[in-house]
Amino acid sequence: MQNAAILTVDDDPSVSRAVARDVRRRYGDRYRVIRAESGPSALDALHEIKLRGEQVAVILADYRMPQMNGIEFLEAAMDVFPLARRVLLTAYADTDAAISAINIVDLDHYLLKPWNPPEEKLYPVLDALLEAWLATPAVTMPETKVVGHRWSAHSFTVRDFLARNLVPYRWLRADEAEGVRLLTAAGMSEADVPVVITTDGKALARPTEADLAAHVGMATTPASDLYDLAVIGAGPAGLGAAVYGASEGLRTLLVEQRATGGQAGQSSRIENYLGFPDGVSGAQLTDRARRQALKFNTELLTTREVVGLQRSGSATLLHFGDGTAVTAHTVVLATGVSYRLLDAPGLADLTGRGVFYGAAATEAPSCAGEEVYIVGGANSAGQAAVYFSRYARKVHILIRGEDLTRSMSQYLIDQIEAIPSIEVHPRTQVVGGEGRDHLERLILCDGRTGLTTAVPTSWLFVFIGAEPRTDWLGDVVARDGSGYVLTGSDLLADGRRPAGWTPSRDPYHLESSMPGVFAAGDVRAGSVKRVASAVGEGAMAVSLVHRYLEAR
């Protein structure tokens, strides 16, 4: 990658030379190593690299620099090379600043000075960051463009789909000069938006998610009719099952209706996941897990909906929404849950036009300087509040209870209390929404007094619990009253096995009422709703798959 650069920035000349020397010694044969001694001069270097059409892989910046400190520089550098991996060089006294930079500039890592020996403290970090950068599609892919209206639900759906599937794109409004020029060049008008211009120059008017997937290089058609293991749902549990299944030699198919990562993939920052002391975004964790699954030859299908399961001898037939089907010896159900809809007058018609379910991170920059309302008191709502506080003038968290302590982790409560622009409103509910082409105001009800208030806002993000995605299973697999899949001992009633059960044994721990079909993660009745436990159940399901296959 001789056309890609590693940039180091430190105002101390001796330190600047030392870090550049160590980096050049290890990576100089593959990357251009550029050093600068101030934030402004480093920005000038970045702009020159950009104009030459070259890439920057990693940026290492010292925290304590005059004129522009390391965090300020990295924040500016993100506008020039948003996909470059970012490292902050700090002294022991500055670790608090480094941790805060994680939320400000989505920092990839921070290094304490001195970093000697580099073989132990510098190179392993840079090796991992360069590997991740090389695997980022945008490094080698031209730019996808999306032209649409700001308050169009269809435009939001397109952008959200691309973002959640980690497809880089540039958003252009149809009423802006460049957007108009692109529409004219494509022979289209505002009536055709959203319009997606693919990297090969093809214009797609009002594309479906399946159209998008096909044109950005995602697989949508299975390569085989028979698999050892089919995993339905590519959230943490599904990705965990796919990684362990494929790595252990099972021919594995992973089917995802919308985007890998599930709800966890939408999280702006997961800080209590084992092994990531500085936190990790849902997108980063999803990207690593997806690449790991593909590395072991998992076959990943996107925008394919499984609408039914049917027993076929000792195997299971998976029926897709388009009428096709594949067969698998074993199945792992990992379809997760979806956010429950907020039932209040006026909100349904404004979904995607100011009312959003989940973090909808693509909308965050548009919230700059405005007031944002978040409904919900669990971790997902707290993570979203912290994230949106980077952009919005004010973030309001609306909860039914008296405080956040019953439903949110303490580390998030502490973060929220430390951010002045976030305000928690206890005993407060949304009872209505109003607006013409987009959300313009919310009607809030004070649960203590019963009084209602209209507040002006264009942004509502809803996190009010979840419902399992299991209606499509019908009566084929036993579920509890809320729709969660029953497994293992929960299927036994007074020691009796479930109706229609044919094996001469009790169901395995994660096995459903259909032999050979397992459930993992949030979709399973009684599961712990955490990312780590979902990944663990995905791995455990594969061990039970092996036991099932050996006993047939």
Coordinates of C-alpha atoms in Angstrom, one line a residue:
M1 CA 0.0 0.0 0.0
Q2 CA 2.7 2.5 -1.0
N3 CA 0.0 5.1 -1.9
A4 CA -1.4 4.9 1.6
A5 CA 0.1 6.9 4.5
I6 CA 0.6 6.7 8.2
L7 CA 0.7 10.2 9.7
T8 CA 2.3 11.1 13.1
V9 CA 1.8 14.4 14.8
D10 CA 3.7 15.6 17.9
D11 CA 5.0 19.1 18.7
D12 CA 8.0 17.8 20.5
P13 CA 10.6 17.3 17.7
S14 CA 12.5 14.5 19.5
V15 CA 9.3 12.6 20.2
S16 CA 8.1 13.3 16.6
R17 CA 11.3 11.8 15.2
A18 CA 11.1 8.8 17.6
V19 CA 7.6 7.8 16.7
A20 CA 8.1 8.3 13.0
R21 CA 11.4 6.3 13.2
D22 CA 9.7 3.3 15.0
V23 CA 6.7 3.3 12.6
R24 CA 9.0 3.6 9.5
R25 CA 11.2 0.7 10.7
R26 CA 8.2 -1.7 10.8
Y27 CA 5.9 -0.3 8.1
G28 CA 8.1 1.8 5.8
D29 CA 8.3 -0.8 3.1
R30 CA 4.5 -0.8 2.7
Y31 CA 3.3 2.7 3.7
R32 CA 4.5 6.2 3.4
V33 CA 5.3 7.5 6.9
I34 CA 4.6 11.3 7.2
R35 CA 5.4 13.3 10.3
A36 CA 4.2 16.7 11.4
E37 CA 4.9 18.9 14.4
S38 CA 1.6 20.7 14.8
G39 CA -2.1 20.2 14.2
P40 CA -2.4 22.8 11.5
S41 CA 0.6 21.5 9.5
A42 CA -0.7 18.0 9.8
L43 CA -4.1 19.1 8.4
D44 CA -2.3 20.8 5.5
A45 CA -0.6 17.4 4.9
L46 CA -3.9 15.6 5.0
H47 CA -5.4 18.0 2.4
E48 CA -2.4 17.5 0.1
I49 CA -2.8 13.7 0.3
K50 CA -6.5 14.1 -0.4
L51 CA -5.9 16.2 -3.5
R52 CA -3.5 13.6 -4.8
G53 CA -6.2 11.0 -4.5
E54 CA -4.2 8.9 -2.0
Q55 CA -5.3 7.3 1.3
V56 CA -4.4 7.7 5.0
A57 CA -4.5 4.4 6.9
V58 CA -3.6 5.5 10.5
I59 CA -3.2 8.8 12.3
L60 CA -1.2 9.0 15.5
A61 CA -1.6 12.4 17.3
D62 CA -0.1 13.7 20.6
Y63 CA -2.7 15.0 23.0
R64 CA -0.8 18.0 24.4
M65 CA -0.1 20.3 21.5
P66 CA -0.3 24.1 21.3
Q67 CA -2.9 25.8 19.0
M68 CA -4.7 22.6 18.4
N69 CA -4.6 19.6 20.8
G70 CA -4.7 16.0 19.7
I71 CA -8.5 15.6 20.1
E72 CA -9.2 18.8 18.2
F73 CA -6.9 17.7 15.4
L74 CA -8.4 14.2 15.1
E75 CA -11.9 15.7 15.1
A76 CA -10.8 17.9 12.1
A77 CA -9.0 15.0 10.5
M78 CA -12.2 12.9 10.5
D79 CA -13.7 15.4 8.0
V80 CA -10.9 14.7 5.5
F81 CA -10.3 11.0 6.0
P82 CA -13.2 9.6 8.1
L83 CA -12.1 6.0 7.7
A84 CA -8.5 6.5 8.9
R85 CA -7.8 4.7 12.1
R86 CA -7.2 7.2 15.0
V87 CA -4.7 6.8 17.9
L88 CA -4.1 9.4 20.6
L89 CA -0.6 9.6 22.3
T90 CA -1.0 10.5 25.9
A91 CA 1.0 10.8 29.2
Y92 CA -0.3 9.0 32.3
A93 CA -1.8 12.2 33.5
D94 CA -3.9 12.5 30.4
T95 CA -5.7 9.2 30.4
D96 CA -9.0 10.8 31.3
A97 CA -8.8 13.0 28.3
A98 CA -8.0 9.9 26.1
I99 CA -11.1 8.1 27.4
S100 CA -13.3 11.2 26.7
A101 CA -11.9 11.3 23.2
I102 CA -13.4 7.9 22.6
N103 CA -16.8 9.5 22.4
I104 CA -15.7 12.8 20.7
V105 CA -13.7 11.4 17.8
D106 CA -14.6 7.7 17.9
L107 CA -11.0 7.0 18.9
D108 CA -9.7 3.5 18.0
H109 CA -6.9 3.4 20.6
Y110 CA -4.8 5.5 22.9
L111 CA -1.1 4.8 23.7
L112 CA 0.8 5.9 26.8
K113 CA 4.2 7.5 26.3
P114 CA 6.8 6.1 26.3
W115 CA 5.7 3.1 24.2
N116 CA 9.0 1.2 24.6
P117 CA 9.5 -1.5 23.6
P118 CA 7.6 -0.9 20.4
E119 CA 7.5 -4.6 19.6
E120 CA 5.2 -5.0 22.7
K121 CA 3.4 -1.7 23.0
L122 CA 3.2 -0.1 19.6
Y123 CA 3.4 -2.6 16.8
P124 CA 0.6 -5.0 17.9
V125 CA -1.8 -2.0 18.1
L126 CA -0.8 -0.7 14.7
D127 CA -1.0 -4.2 13.2
A128 CA -4.6 -4.6 14.3
L129 CA -5.6 -1.1 13.1
L130 CA -4.0 -1.6 9.7
E131 CA -5.6 -4.9 9.3
A132 CA -9.0 -3.4 10.0
W133 CA -8.3 -0.5 7.7
L134 CA -7.4 -2.8 4.8
A135 CA -10.6 -4.7 5.3
T136 CA -12.7 -1.5 5.1
P137 CA -14.6 -1.6 1.7
A138 CA -14.2 2.2 1.2
V139 CA -10.5 1.9 1.0
T140 CA -10.7 0.5 -2.5
M141 CA -14.4 1.2 -3.5
P142 CA -15.6 4.3 -5.3
E143 CA -18.3 6.3 -3.7
T144 CA -22.0 5.4 -3.7
K145 CA -24.3 8.5 -3.8
V146 CA -27.8 8.9 -2.4
V147 CA -30.1 11.8 -3.6
G148 CA -33.3 12.3 -1.7
H149 CA -35.4 14.5 0.5
R150 CA -34.5 15.3 4.1
W151 CA -37.9 14.3 5.4
S152 CA -38.6 11.3 3.2
A153 CA -39.2 8.0 5.0
H154 CA -38.0 6.1 1.9
S155 CA -34.8 8.2 1.7
F156 CA -34.2 7.4 5.4
T157 CA -34.7 3.7 4.8
V158 CA -32.1 3.7 2.0
R159 CA -29.6 5.6 4.0
D160 CA -30.1 3.5 7.1
F161 CA -29.8 0.2 5.1
L162 CA -26.5 1.3 3.6
A163 CA -25.1 2.6 6.9
R164 CA -26.1 -0.5 8.9
N165 CA -24.5 -2.7 6.2
L166 CA -21.3 -0.6 6.4
V167 CA -21.6 0.6 2.8
P168 CA -20.0 4.0 2.5
Y169 CA -22.1 6.6 0.7
R170 CA -22.5 10.3 0.2
W171 CA -25.9 11.9 1.0
L172 CA -27.1 14.7 -1.2
R173 CA -30.4 16.6 -0.9
A174 CA -32.5 16.8 -4.0
D175 CA -33.0 20.5 -3.6
E176 CA -29.2 21.2 -3.5
A177 CA -27.2 22.2 -6.6
E178 CA -25.1 19.0 -6.7
G179 CA -28.2 16.8 -6.1
V180 CA -30.0 18.5 -9.0
R181 CA -27.0 18.0 -11.2
L182 CA -26.8 14.3 -10.4
L183 CA -30.6 13.8 -11.0
T184 CA -30.3 15.7 -14.4
A185 CA -27.3 13.5 -15.4
A186 CA -29.3 10.4 -14.6
G187 CA -32.4 11.7 -16.5
M188 CA -34.5 11.8 -13.4
S189 CA -36.3 14.4 -11.3
E190 CA -37.3 15.0 -7.6
A191 CA -40.3 12.8 -8.3
D192 CA -38.0 9.7 -8.6
V193 CA -36.1 10.1 -5.3
P194 CA -34.6 8.5 -3.5
V195 CA -32.1 7.9 -6.3
V196 CA -29.0 5.8 -5.6
I197 CA -26.0 6.2 -7.9
T198 CA -23.9 3.1 -7.6
T199 CA -20.1 2.9 -7.9
D200 CA -20.4 1.8 -11.5
G201 CA -22.6 4.8 -12.4
K202 CA -25.9 3.0 -12.5
A203 CA -28.9 5.1 -11.2
L204 CA -31.5 3.3 -9.2
A205 CA -34.8 5.1 -8.6
R206 CA -36.7 4.3 -5.3
P207 CA -34.7 1.1 -4.9
T208 CA -35.8 -1.7 -2.6
E209 CA -33.4 -3.1 -0.1
A210 CA -33.0 -6.2 -2.3
D211 CA -32.1 -3.9 -5.2
L212 CA -29.5 -2.1 -3.1
A213 CA -28.0 -5.3 -1.8
A214 CA -27.6 -6.7 -5.3
H215 CA -25.9 -3.5 -6.6
V216 CA -23.5 -3.0 -3.7
G217 CA -22.1 -6.5 -3.9
M218 CA -24.0 -8.4 -1.2
A219 CA -25.0 -12.0 -1.8
T220 CA -28.8 -12.5 -2.0
T221 CA -29.0 -16.0 -3.6
P222 CA -27.8 -19.2 -1.8
A223 CA -25.0 -21.0 -3.6
S224 CA -26.2 -24.5 -2.5
D225 CA -29.4 -26.3 -1.8
L226 CA -28.1 -28.1 1.3
Y227 CA -26.2 -26.9 4.4
D228 CA -25.0 -28.5 7.6
L229 CA -26.1 -25.4 9.6
A230 CA -28.5 -22.5 8.7
V231 CA -28.4 -19.5 11.1
I232 CA -31.4 -17.2 10.8
G233 CA -30.6 -13.7 11.9
A234 CA -27.2 -12.0 12.0
G235 CA -27.2 -10.2 15.3
P236 CA -24.6 -11.1 18.0
A237 CA -26.1 -14.6 18.6
G238 CA -26.3 -15.4 14.9
L239 CA -22.8 -14.1 14.2
G240 CA -21.5 -16.1 17.1
A241 CA -23.1 -19.3 15.8
A242 CA -21.9 -18.6 12.3
V243 CA -18.3 -18.1 13.4
Y244 CA -18.2 -21.2 15.6
G245 CA -20.1 -23.3 13.1
A246 CA -18.0 -22.4 10.1
S247 CA -14.7 -22.5 12.0
E248 CA -15.5 -26.1 13.0
G249 CA -16.0 -27.3 9.5
L250 CA -19.8 -27.1 9.2
R251 CA -21.1 -25.7 5.9
T252 CA -22.8 -22.7 7.3
L253 CA -25.5 -20.4 5.8
L254 CA -26.2 -17.1 7.6
V255 CA -29.5 -15.4 6.6
E256 CA -30.2 -11.8 7.5
Q257 CA -33.4 -10.0 6.4
R258 CA -32.0 -6.5 6.8
A259 CA -28.5 -5.8 8.2
T260 CA -25.9 -7.6 10.2
G261 CA -25.5 -6.6 13.9
G262 CA -29.2 -6.5 14.9
Q263 CA -30.0 -3.9 17.6
A264 CA -26.5 -4.2 18.9
G265 CA -25.2 -3.0 15.5
Q266 CA -27.0 0.3 16.0
S267 CA -25.4 1.0 19.4
S268 CA -23.1 4.0 19.3
R269 CA -20.9 2.7 22.1
I270 CA -20.9 -0.6 24.0
E271 CA -18.7 -0.2 27.1
N272 CA -19.4 -3.3 29.2
Y273 CA -18.4 -5.9 26.6
L274 CA -15.6 -8.1 27.8
G275 CA -12.2 -7.3 26.2
F276 CA -13.0 -3.8 25.1
P277 CA -12.0 -1.6 28.1
D278 CA -12.3 1.6 26.0
G279 CA -15.7 0.6 24.6
V280 CA -16.6 -0.4 21.0
S281 CA -19.3 0.8 18.7
G282 CA -21.9 -1.6 17.6
A283 CA -20.8 -1.0 14.0
Q284 CA -17.2 -1.8 14.8
L285 CA -18.1 -5.0 16.7
T286 CA -20.5 -6.1 14.0
D287 CA -17.9 -5.4 11.3
R288 CA -15.2 -7.5 13.1
A289 CA -17.7 -10.4 13.7
R290 CA -18.9 -10.3 10.1
R291 CA -15.4 -10.4 8.7
Q292 CA -14.5 -13.2 11.1
A293 CA -17.5 -15.3 9.9
L294 CA -16.6 -14.7 6.2
K295 CA -13.0 -15.6 6.9
F296 CA -14.2 -19.1 7.9
N297 CA -16.3 -19.3 4.7
T298 CA -19.7 -18.6 6.2
E299 CA -22.1 -17.9 3.3
L300 CA -24.0 -14.7 4.2
L301 CA -27.3 -13.8 2.5
T302 CA -28.7 -10.3 2.9
T303 CA -32.3 -9.1 2.3
R304 CA -33.6 -12.7 2.4
E305 CA -36.6 -13.3 4.6
V306 CA -37.3 -16.8 6.0
V307 CA -41.1 -17.2 6.2
G308 CA -41.4 -20.8 7.4
L309 CA -39.8 -24.0 8.6
Q310 CA -40.8 -27.5 7.5
R311 CA -39.5 -30.9 8.5
S312 CA -38.1 -32.8 5.6
G313 CA -36.9 -36.2 6.8
S314 CA -34.1 -35.7 9.3
A315 CA -33.4 -32.2 7.9
T316 CA -35.3 -28.9 7.9
L317 CA -36.6 -26.9 4.9
L318 CA -36.3 -23.1 5.1
H319 CA -38.9 -21.3 3.0
F320 CA -38.0 -17.8 1.7
G321 CA -40.4 -15.1 1.0
D322 CA -39.8 -15.3 -2.8
G323 CA -41.0 -18.9 -2.8
T324 CA -37.6 -20.6 -3.0
A325 CA -36.2 -22.8 -0.2
V326 CA -33.0 -24.5 1.1
T327 CA -32.4 -27.5 3.3
A328 CA -30.3 -27.6 6.4
H329 CA -29.4 -30.5 8.7
T330 CA -29.6 -28.1 11.7
V331 CA -31.0 -24.6 12.3
V332 CA -30.2 -21.9 14.8
L333 CA -33.0 -19.3 15.3
A334 CA -31.3 -16.0 16.2
T335 CA -33.8 -13.5 14.9
G336 CA -33.6 -11.3 17.9
V337 CA -36.2 -8.7 18.8
S338 CA -37.5 -5.5 17.3
Y339 CA -38.4 -2.2 19.1
R340 CA -42.0 -2.0 20.2
L341 CA -44.0 0.7 18.4
L342 CA -45.0 3.8 20.4
D343 CA -48.8 3.9 20.3
A344 CA -49.7 7.6 20.3
P345 CA -51.8 9.6 17.8
G346 CA -49.9 11.0 14.8
L347 CA -46.7 9.1 15.3
A348 CA -47.3 6.3 12.8
D349 CA -47.6 8.7 9.8
L350 CA -44.4 10.4 10.8
T351 CA -42.2 7.3 11.1
G352 CA -39.0 7.9 9.2
R353 CA -39.8 11.6 9.0
G354 CA -38.7 12.7 12.5
V355 CA -39.9 9.6 14.4
F356 CA -37.4 6.8 14.5
Y357 CA -37.1 3.5 16.3
G358 CA -33.6 2.7 17.5
A359 CA -30.5 4.9 17.3
A360 CA -30.8 5.9 13.6
A361 CA -27.2 7.1 13.7
T362 CA -27.4 8.4 10.1
E363 CA -29.6 11.3 11.4
A364 CA -27.3 12.4 14.2
P365 CA -25.4 15.1 12.1
S366 CA -28.8 16.6 11.0
C367 CA -29.7 17.1 14.7
A368 CA -26.9 19.7 15.2
G369 CA -28.0 22.6 17.3
E370 CA -31.6 21.2 17.8
E371 CA -33.5 19.6 20.6
V372 CA -33.8 15.8 20.5
Y373 CA -36.3 13.6 22.5
I374 CA -35.5 10.0 23.5
V375 CA -38.2 7.7 24.9
G376 CA -36.9 4.8 27.0
G377 CA -34.8 4.1 30.1
A378 CA -32.7 1.1 29.2
N379 CA -29.1 1.0 28.1
S380 CA -29.9 1.4 24.4
A381 CA -31.6 4.7 25.2
G382 CA -28.8 5.9 27.4
Q383 CA -26.2 5.1 24.8
A384 CA -28.2 7.0 22.2
A385 CA -28.5 10.0 24.5
V386 CA -24.8 10.2 25.0
Y387 CA -24.2 9.9 21.3
F388 CA -26.7 12.5 20.2
S389 CA -25.4 14.9 22.8
R390 CA -22.4 15.3 20.6
Y391 CA -24.6 17.0 18.0
A392 CA -27.8 18.3 19.5
R393 CA -28.2 21.4 21.6
K394 CA -30.3 19.5 24.1
V395 CA -31.2 15.8 24.6
H396 CA -34.4 15.0 26.6
I397 CA -34.8 11.5 28.0
L398 CA -38.5 10.6 28.8
I399 CA -39.1 7.8 31.2
R400 CA -42.2 6.5 33.0
G401 CA -40.4 5.7 36.2
E402 CA -38.9 8.0 38.9
D403 CA -35.3 7.5 37.7
L404 CA -33.0 5.5 35.6
T405 CA -31.6 3.2 38.2
R406 CA -34.0 0.3 37.7
S407 CA -33.3 -0.2 34.0
M408 CA -30.0 1.3 33.1
S409 CA -26.4 0.4 33.9
Q410 CA -24.7 2.6 36.4
Y411 CA -21.8 3.6 34.1
L412 CA -24.3 5.1 31.7
I413 CA -26.2 6.9 34.4
D414 CA -22.9 8.4 35.5
Q415 CA -22.1 9.5 32.0
I416 CA -25.5 11.1 31.5
E417 CA -25.3 13.0 34.8
A418 CA -22.0 14.4 33.7
I419 CA -23.3 15.8 30.4
P420 CA -25.1 19.2 31.0
S421 CA -27.0 19.0 27.7
I422 CA -28.9 15.8 28.7
E423 CA -32.0 16.2 30.8
V424 CA -34.0 13.3 32.3
H425 CA -37.8 13.8 32.6
P426 CA -39.3 11.2 35.0
R427 CA -42.9 10.1 34.9
T428 CA -43.3 11.6 31.4
Q429 CA -44.9 10.1 28.4
V430 CA -45.4 11.0 24.7
V431 CA -49.2 11.0 24.0
G432 CA -49.1 12.5 20.5
G433 CA -47.1 13.9 17.6
E434 CA -48.0 16.6 15.1
G435 CA -46.5 17.8 11.8
R436 CA -47.2 18.1 8.1
D437 CA -44.3 16.7 6.0
H438 CA -42.3 15.9 9.2
L439 CA -42.5 15.9 13.0
E440 CA -42.9 19.4 14.3
R441 CA -44.1 19.0 17.8
L442 CA -44.7 16.4 20.5
I443 CA -47.5 16.3 23.1
L444 CA -46.1 15.2 26.5
C445 CA -48.1 14.2 29.5
D446 CA -46.8 14.6 33.1
G447 CA -47.7 11.4 34.9
R448 CA -47.9 13.1 38.3
T449 CA -50.3 15.9 37.3
G450 CA -51.9 14.6 34.2
L451 CA -51.1 17.9 32.5
T452 CA -50.1 17.9 28.8
T453 CA -47.6 20.1 27.1
A454 CA -46.7 20.7 23.4
V455 CA -43.0 21.0 22.8
P456 CA -41.4 21.9 19.4
T457 CA -39.0 19.3 18.0
S458 CA -38.3 17.5 14.8
W459 CA -36.5 14.5 16.4
L460 CA -38.0 11.6 18.4
F461 CA -36.1 8.3 19.0
V462 CA -37.9 5.5 20.6
F463 CA -36.5 2.6 22.7
I464 CA -39.5 1.2 24.6
G465 CA -38.8 -2.5 25.0
A466 CA -38.8 -5.2 22.4
E467 CA -40.9 -7.9 20.8
P468 CA -39.5 -11.2 19.4
R469 CA -39.6 -11.7 15.6
T470 CA -41.3 -15.0 15.7
D471 CA -44.8 -14.6 14.2
W472 CA -43.6 -16.3 11.0
L473 CA -42.9 -19.6 13.0
G474 CA -46.6 -20.1 13.6
D475 CA -47.2 -23.4 15.5
V476 CA -44.2 -25.2 14.1
V477 CA -42.1 -24.2 17.1
A478 CA -43.4 -23.8 20.6
R479 CA -43.4 -20.3 22.0
D480 CA -44.4 -18.6 25.2
G481 CA -47.2 -16.1 25.6
S482 CA -45.0 -13.3 24.5
G483 CA -43.8 -15.1 21.4
Y484 CA -40.3 -16.1 22.7
V485 CA -39.0 -19.5 21.6
L486 CA -39.2 -22.2 24.4
T487 CA -36.1 -24.4 24.6
G488 CA -34.7 -27.2 26.7
S489 CA -36.3 -28.0 30.1
D490 CA -38.9 -25.2 29.5
L491 CA -40.5 -27.6 27.0
L492 CA -41.1 -30.3 29.6
A493 CA -44.5 -30.3 31.3
D494 CA -44.6 -32.5 34.4
G495 CA -41.6 -34.4 32.9
R496 CA -43.4 -35.0 29.6
R497 CA -41.8 -34.1 26.4
P498 CA -43.5 -31.7 23.9
A499 CA -46.1 -33.0 21.6
G500 CA -44.7 -34.5 18.4
W501 CA -41.2 -35.0 19.9
T502 CA -39.7 -38.1 18.3
P503 CA -36.1 -38.5 19.7
S504 CA -35.8 -40.9 22.7
R505 CA -34.1 -38.1 24.7
D506 CA -35.2 -34.8 26.3
P507 CA -34.6 -31.6 24.3
Y508 CA -31.0 -30.2 24.6
H509 CA -30.6 -27.0 26.5
L510 CA -31.1 -24.6 23.6
E511 CA -33.1 -27.0 21.4
S512 CA -36.7 -26.0 20.4
S513 CA -39.7 -28.3 20.1
M514 CA -38.6 -29.1 16.6
P515 CA -35.5 -31.5 16.9
G516 CA -32.4 -30.0 15.3
V517 CA -33.7 -26.5 15.5
F518 CA -32.0 -24.4 18.2
A519 CA -32.6 -20.9 19.5
A520 CA -30.0 -18.4 20.8
G521 CA -29.9 -14.8 22.0
D522 CA -32.8 -12.5 22.6
V523 CA -35.4 -14.5 20.7
R524 CA -35.1 -17.4 23.3
A525 CA -37.4 -17.4 26.3
G526 CA -35.5 -16.7 29.5
S527 CA -32.4 -15.4 27.8
V528 CA -30.3 -12.6 29.3
K529 CA -30.6 -9.6 27.1
R530 CA -26.9 -8.7 26.7
V531 CA -24.5 -8.8 23.8
A532 CA -22.1 -11.1 25.6
S533 CA -24.7 -13.7 26.6
A534 CA -26.1 -13.7 23.0
V535 CA -22.6 -14.4 21.6
G536 CA -22.2 -17.1 24.2
E537 CA -25.5 -18.8 23.4
G538 CA -24.6 -18.7 19.7
A539 CA -21.4 -20.6 20.4
M540 CA -23.2 -23.0 22.8
A541 CA -25.8 -23.7 20.2
V542 CA -23.1 -25.0 17.8
S543 CA -21.7 -27.4 20.4
L544 CA -25.3 -28.8 20.7
V545 CA -25.5 -28.9 16.9
H546 CA -22.5 -31.2 16.9
R547 CA -24.1 -33.4 19.6
Y548 CA -27.3 -33.6 17.6
L549 CA -25.5 -34.5 14.3
E550 CA -23.4 -37.2 16.1
A551 CA -26.5 -38.8 17.7
R552 CA -28.6 -39.1 14.5

